Short mmCIF file of C-alpha atoms in Angstrom, two decimals:
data_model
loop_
_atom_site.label_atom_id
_atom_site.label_comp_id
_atom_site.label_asym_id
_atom_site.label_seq_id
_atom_site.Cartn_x
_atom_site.Cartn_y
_atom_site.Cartn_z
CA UNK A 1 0.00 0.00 0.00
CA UNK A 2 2.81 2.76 0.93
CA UNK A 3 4.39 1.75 -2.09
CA UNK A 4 1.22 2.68 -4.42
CA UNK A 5 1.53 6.03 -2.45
CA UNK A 6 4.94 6.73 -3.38
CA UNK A 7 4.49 5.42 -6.61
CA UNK A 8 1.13 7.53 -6.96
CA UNK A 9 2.63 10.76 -5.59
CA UNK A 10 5.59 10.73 -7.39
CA UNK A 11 3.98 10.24 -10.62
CA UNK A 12 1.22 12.71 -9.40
CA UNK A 13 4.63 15.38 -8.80
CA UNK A 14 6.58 14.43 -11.94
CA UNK A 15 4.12 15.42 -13.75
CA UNK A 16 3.39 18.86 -12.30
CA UNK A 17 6.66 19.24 -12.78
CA UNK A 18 6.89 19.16 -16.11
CA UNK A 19 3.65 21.41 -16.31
CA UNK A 20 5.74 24.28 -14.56
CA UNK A 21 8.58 23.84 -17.01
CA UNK A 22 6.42 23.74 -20.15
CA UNK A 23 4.67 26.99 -18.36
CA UNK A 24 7.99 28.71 -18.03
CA UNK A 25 8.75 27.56 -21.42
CA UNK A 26 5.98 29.27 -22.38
CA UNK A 27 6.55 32.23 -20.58
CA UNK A 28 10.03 33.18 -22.32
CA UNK A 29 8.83 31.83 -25.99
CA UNK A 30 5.49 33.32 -26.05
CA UNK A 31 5.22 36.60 -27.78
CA UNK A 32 3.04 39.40 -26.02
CA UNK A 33 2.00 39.83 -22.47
CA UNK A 34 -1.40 38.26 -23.17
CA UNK A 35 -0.41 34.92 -24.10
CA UNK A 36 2.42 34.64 -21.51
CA UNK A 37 -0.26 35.25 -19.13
CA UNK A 38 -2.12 32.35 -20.51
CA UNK A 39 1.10 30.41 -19.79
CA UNK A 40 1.37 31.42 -16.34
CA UNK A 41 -1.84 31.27 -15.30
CA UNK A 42 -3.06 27.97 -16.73
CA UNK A 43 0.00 25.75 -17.18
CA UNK A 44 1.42 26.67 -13.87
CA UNK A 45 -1.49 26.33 -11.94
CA UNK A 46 -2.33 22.74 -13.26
CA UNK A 47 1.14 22.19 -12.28
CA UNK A 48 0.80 23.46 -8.69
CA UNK A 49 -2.04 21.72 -8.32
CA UNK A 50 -0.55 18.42 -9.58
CA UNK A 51 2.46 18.46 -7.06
CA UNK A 52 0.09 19.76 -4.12
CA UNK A 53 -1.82 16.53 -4.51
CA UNK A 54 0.88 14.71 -4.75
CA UNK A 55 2.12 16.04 -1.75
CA UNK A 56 -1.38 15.54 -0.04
CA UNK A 57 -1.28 12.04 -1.13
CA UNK A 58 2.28 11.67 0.42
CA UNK A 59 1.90 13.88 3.70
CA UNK A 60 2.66 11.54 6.29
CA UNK A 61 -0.30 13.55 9.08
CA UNK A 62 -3.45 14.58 7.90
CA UNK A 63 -2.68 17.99 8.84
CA UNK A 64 -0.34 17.99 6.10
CA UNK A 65 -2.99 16.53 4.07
CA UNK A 66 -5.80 19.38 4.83
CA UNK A 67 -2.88 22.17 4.50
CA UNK A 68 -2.28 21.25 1.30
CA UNK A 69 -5.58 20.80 -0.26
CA UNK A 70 -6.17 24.53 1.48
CA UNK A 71 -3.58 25.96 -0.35
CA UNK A 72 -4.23 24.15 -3.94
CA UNK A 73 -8.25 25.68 -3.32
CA UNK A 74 -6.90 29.21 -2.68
CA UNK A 75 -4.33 28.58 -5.57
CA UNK A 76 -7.01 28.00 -7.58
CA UNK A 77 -9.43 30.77 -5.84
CA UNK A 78 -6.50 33.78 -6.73
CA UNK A 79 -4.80 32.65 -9.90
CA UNK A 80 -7.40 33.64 -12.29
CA UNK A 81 -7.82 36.94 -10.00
CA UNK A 82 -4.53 37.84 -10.90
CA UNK A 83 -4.37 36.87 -13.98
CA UNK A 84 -7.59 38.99 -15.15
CA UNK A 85 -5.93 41.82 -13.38
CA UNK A 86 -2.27 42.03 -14.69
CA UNK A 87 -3.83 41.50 -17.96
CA UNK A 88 -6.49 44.32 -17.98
CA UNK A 89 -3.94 46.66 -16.05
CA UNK A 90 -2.10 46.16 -19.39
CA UNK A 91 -4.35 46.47 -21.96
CA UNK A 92 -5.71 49.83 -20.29
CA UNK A 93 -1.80 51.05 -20.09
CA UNK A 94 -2.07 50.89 -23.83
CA UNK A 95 -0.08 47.80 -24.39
CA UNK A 96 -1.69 46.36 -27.63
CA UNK A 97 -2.02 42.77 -28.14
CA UNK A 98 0.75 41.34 -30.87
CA UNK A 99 -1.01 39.70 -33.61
CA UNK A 100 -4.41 39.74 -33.07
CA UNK A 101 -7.03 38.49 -35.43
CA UNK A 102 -10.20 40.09 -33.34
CA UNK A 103 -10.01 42.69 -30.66
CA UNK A 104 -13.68 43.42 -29.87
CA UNK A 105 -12.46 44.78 -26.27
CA UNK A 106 -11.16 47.90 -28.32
CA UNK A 107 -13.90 48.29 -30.43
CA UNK A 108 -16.44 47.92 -26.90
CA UNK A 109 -14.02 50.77 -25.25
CA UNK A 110 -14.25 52.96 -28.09
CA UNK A 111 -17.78 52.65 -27.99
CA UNK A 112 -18.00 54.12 -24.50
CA UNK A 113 -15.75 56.69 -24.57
CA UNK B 1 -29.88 36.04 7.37
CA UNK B 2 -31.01 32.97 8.84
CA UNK B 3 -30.04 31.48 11.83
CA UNK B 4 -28.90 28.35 9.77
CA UNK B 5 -27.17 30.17 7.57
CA UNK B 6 -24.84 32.16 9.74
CA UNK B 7 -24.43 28.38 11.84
CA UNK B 8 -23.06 27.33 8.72
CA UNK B 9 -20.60 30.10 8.04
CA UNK B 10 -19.69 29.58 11.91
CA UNK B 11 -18.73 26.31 11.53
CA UNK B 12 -17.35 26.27 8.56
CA UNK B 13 -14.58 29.26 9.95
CA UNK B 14 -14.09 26.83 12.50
CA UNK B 15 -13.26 23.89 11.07
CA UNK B 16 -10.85 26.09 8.87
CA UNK B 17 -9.41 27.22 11.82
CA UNK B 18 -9.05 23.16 13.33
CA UNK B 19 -7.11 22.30 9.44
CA UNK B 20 -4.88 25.38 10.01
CA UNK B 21 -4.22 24.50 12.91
CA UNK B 22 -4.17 21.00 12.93
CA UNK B 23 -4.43 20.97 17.04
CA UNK B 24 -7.49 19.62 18.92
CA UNK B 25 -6.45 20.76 22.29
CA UNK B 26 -8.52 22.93 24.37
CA UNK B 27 -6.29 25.94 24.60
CA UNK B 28 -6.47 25.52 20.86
CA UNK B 29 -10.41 25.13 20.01
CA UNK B 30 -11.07 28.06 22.74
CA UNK B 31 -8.31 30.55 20.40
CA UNK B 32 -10.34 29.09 17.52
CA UNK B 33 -13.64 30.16 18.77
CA UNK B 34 -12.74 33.01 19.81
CA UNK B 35 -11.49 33.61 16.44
CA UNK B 36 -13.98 32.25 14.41
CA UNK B 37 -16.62 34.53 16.52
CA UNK B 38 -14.28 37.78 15.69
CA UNK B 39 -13.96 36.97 11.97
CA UNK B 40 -17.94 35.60 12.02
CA UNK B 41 -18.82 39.36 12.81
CA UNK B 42 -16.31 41.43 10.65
CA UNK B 43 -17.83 39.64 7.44
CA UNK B 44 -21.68 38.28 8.25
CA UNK B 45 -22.91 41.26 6.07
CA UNK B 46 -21.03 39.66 3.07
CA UNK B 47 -22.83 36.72 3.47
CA UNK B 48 -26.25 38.22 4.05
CA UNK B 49 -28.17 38.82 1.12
CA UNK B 50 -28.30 42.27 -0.33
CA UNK B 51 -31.82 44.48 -2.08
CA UNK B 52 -29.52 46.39 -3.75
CA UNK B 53 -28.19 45.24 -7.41
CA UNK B 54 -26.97 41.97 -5.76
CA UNK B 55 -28.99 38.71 -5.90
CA UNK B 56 -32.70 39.22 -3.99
CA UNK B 57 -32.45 36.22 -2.30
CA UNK B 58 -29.50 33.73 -0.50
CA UNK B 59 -29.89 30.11 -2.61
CA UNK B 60 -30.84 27.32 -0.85
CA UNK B 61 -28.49 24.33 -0.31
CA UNK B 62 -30.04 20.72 -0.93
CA UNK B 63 -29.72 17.40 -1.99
CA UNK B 64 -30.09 18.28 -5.86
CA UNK B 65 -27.25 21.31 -5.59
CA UNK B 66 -24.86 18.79 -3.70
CA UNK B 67 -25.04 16.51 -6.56
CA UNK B 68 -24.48 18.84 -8.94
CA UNK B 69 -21.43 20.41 -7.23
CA UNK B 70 -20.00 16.71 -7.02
CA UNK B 71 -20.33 16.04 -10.61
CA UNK B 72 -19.08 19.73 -10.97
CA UNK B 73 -15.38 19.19 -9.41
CA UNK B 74 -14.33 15.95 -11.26
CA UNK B 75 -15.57 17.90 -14.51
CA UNK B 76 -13.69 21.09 -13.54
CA UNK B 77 -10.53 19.11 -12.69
CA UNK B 78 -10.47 17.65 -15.79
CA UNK B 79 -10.99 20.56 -18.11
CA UNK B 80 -8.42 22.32 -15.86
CA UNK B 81 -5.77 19.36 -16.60
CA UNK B 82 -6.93 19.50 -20.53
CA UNK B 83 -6.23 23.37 -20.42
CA UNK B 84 -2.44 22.50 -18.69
CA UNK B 85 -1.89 20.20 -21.22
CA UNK B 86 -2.52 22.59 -24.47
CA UNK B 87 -0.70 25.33 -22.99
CA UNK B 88 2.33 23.17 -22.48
CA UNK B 89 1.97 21.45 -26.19
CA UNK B 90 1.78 25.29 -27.45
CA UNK B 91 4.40 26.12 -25.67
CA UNK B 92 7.05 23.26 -26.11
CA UNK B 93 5.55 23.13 -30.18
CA UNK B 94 8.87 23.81 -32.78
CA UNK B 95 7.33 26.94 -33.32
CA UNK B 96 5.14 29.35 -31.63
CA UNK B 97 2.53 30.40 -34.20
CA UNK B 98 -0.34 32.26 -32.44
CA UNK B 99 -3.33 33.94 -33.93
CA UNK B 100 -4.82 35.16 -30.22
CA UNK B 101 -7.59 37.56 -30.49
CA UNK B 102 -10.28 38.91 -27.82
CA UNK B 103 -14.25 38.33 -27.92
CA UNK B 104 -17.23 39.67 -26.26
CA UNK B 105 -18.90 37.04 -24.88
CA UNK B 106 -22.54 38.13 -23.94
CA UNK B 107 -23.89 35.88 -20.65
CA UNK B 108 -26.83 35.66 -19.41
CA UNK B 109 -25.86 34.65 -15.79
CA UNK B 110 -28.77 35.65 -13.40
CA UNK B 111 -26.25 37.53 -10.28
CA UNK B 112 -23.10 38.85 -9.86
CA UNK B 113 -21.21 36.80 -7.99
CA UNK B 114 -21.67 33.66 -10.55
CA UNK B 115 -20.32 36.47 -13.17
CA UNK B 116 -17.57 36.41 -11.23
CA UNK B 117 -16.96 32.55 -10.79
CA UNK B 118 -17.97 32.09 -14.64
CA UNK B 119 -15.28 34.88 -15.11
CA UNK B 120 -12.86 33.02 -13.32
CA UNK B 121 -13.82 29.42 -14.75
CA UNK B 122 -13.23 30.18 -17.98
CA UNK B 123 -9.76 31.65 -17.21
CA UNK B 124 -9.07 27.99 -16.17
CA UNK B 125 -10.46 26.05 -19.23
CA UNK B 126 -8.19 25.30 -22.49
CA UNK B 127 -7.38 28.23 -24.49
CA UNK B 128 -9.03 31.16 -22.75
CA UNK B 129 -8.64 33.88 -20.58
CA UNK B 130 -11.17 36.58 -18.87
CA UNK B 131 -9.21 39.71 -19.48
CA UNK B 132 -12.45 41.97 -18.45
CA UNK B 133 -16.13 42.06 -17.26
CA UNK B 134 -18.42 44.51 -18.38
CA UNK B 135 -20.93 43.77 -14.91
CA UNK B 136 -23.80 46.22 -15.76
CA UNK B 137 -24.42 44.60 -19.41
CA UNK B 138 -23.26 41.01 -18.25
CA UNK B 139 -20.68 40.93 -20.97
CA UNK B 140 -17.35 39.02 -20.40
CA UNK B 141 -14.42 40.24 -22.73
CA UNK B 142 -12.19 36.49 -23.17
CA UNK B 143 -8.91 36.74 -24.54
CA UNK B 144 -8.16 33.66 -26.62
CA UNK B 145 -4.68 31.76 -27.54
CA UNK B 146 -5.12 30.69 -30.47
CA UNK B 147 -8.24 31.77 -32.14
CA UNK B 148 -7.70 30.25 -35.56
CA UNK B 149 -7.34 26.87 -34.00
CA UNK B 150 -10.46 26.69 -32.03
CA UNK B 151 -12.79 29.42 -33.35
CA UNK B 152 -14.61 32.47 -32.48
CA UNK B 153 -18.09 30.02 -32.44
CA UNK B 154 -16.37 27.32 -31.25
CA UNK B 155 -15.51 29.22 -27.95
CA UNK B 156 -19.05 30.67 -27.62
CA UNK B 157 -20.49 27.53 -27.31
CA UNK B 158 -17.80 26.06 -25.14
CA UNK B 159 -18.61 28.92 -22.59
CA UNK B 160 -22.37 28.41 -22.80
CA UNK B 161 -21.60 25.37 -21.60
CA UNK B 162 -19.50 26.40 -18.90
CA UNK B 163 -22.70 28.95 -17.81
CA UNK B 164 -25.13 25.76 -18.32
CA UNK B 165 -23.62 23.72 -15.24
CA UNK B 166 -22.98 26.91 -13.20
CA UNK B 167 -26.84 27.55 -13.71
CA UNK B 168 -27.49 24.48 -12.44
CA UNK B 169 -24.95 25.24 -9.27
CA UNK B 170 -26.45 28.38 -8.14
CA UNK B 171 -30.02 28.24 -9.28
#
């Protein structure tokens, strides 16, 4: 049984690993502030998520176990918080997006002012 | 607010407070309840429901919400695990070729505050990202990775979706 734990976690942590190095991947190879938010936002929260449960899985109390479930639910409770704000902070400092296709945001702000 | 309601909020800062903690001893839980009481009054009126733009009345919890909030997580998990993945494809690909763009998406969400969790949600599904709300006209402004992969349609429908099963959370 404590085998299939370890086993379990470290899988469970190996791969959230690898999430937050595709994420910083992302984060140096992407090309506007946008999209790298996108990388650090999604990929590296799926990562931290991955290697808390794996850590919950692995805690050897249950204290450890609650901790880190509270943390991965307030992860996931701020991340996108953040994310929505660094991003709009940006686009109303007048960075423009690189590349776009669509920007109905724009066109909605235009409207209003 | 009802007196089961703010028994609910009570205990539930308390058993925060015991998983913080992690200490069952009586100096402990007395700190706890002490605490619990302290916070309990600095945000009640949070809690209670508001006449003013807000939601007109507090939902009800029951059987039928609890199932729907336990098929909600494994779903949630999932798409949140699917969104990892693409972003790390994308990002490890030979090269980065992006076509992002942003849409106005309109929702009709009946409250706030499940604005804000839809706003949030669909920051954690594959390929978007809630750069704005517009709260008065219930629009949501979603910045999208790659739009030429997945499409502007494509994304509209995967949000309606998304504001289907968080109907049938909060209704």
């Amino acid at each position: 049984m404590s085998v299939f734990i370890g086993l379990l976690s470290s899988f469970l942590m190996a791969l959230g690993l690898f999430f937050a190095f595709a994420s910083v991947v992302g984060l140096i190879r992407f090309p506007d502030v946008y999209t790298r938010v996108h990388a650090g936002t999604k990929a590296l929260s799926g990562g931290a998520m991955l290697i808390l449960i794996g850590v919950a899985v692995r805690a050897p109390s249950w204290q450890g176990t609650v901790k880190s479930v509270l943390i991965a639910l307030f992860f996931l409770a701020t991340n996108p918080l953040a994310s929505h704000a660094i991003s709009r902070a940006c686009y109303r400092h007048g960075i423009a997006p690189y590349g776009t296709v669509l920007d109905e945001y724009g066109e909605a702000m235009e409207d209003r002012t | 607010m009802s007196f089961f309601k703010a028994g609910a909020l009570w205990c539930s800062l308390m058993v925060l407070w015991i998983s913080l903690t992690g200490r069952l001893d009586f100096g402990f839980l007395a700190v706890g309840i002490a605490v619990s009481t302290a916070v309990f009054r600095l945000v009640w009126r949070t809690f209670s429901p508001r006449h003013e733009g807000g939601r007109l009345e507090s939902p009800r919890i029951g059987f039928a919400r609890l199932m729907a909030f336990l098929c909600f997580v494994p779903c949630f998990l999932w798409d949140l695990l699917k969104a990892t993945w693409e972003v790390s494809l994308l990002a490890l690909a030979p090269k980065v070729d992006l076509h992002s763009g942003i849409i106005r998406v309109n929702s009709d969400v009946p409250d706030k505050s499940s604005l804000v969790f839809l706003a949030n949600l669909i920051t954690l599904t594959p390929g978007t990202l809630t750069l704005d709300a517009d709260m008065s006209r219930h629009d949501l402004f979603v910045h999208v990775l790659d739009l030429r992969g997945l499409g502007t349609e494509a994304v509209r429908s995967d949000i309606s979706d998304l504001e289907a099963r968080i109907g049938r959370l909060f209704s």
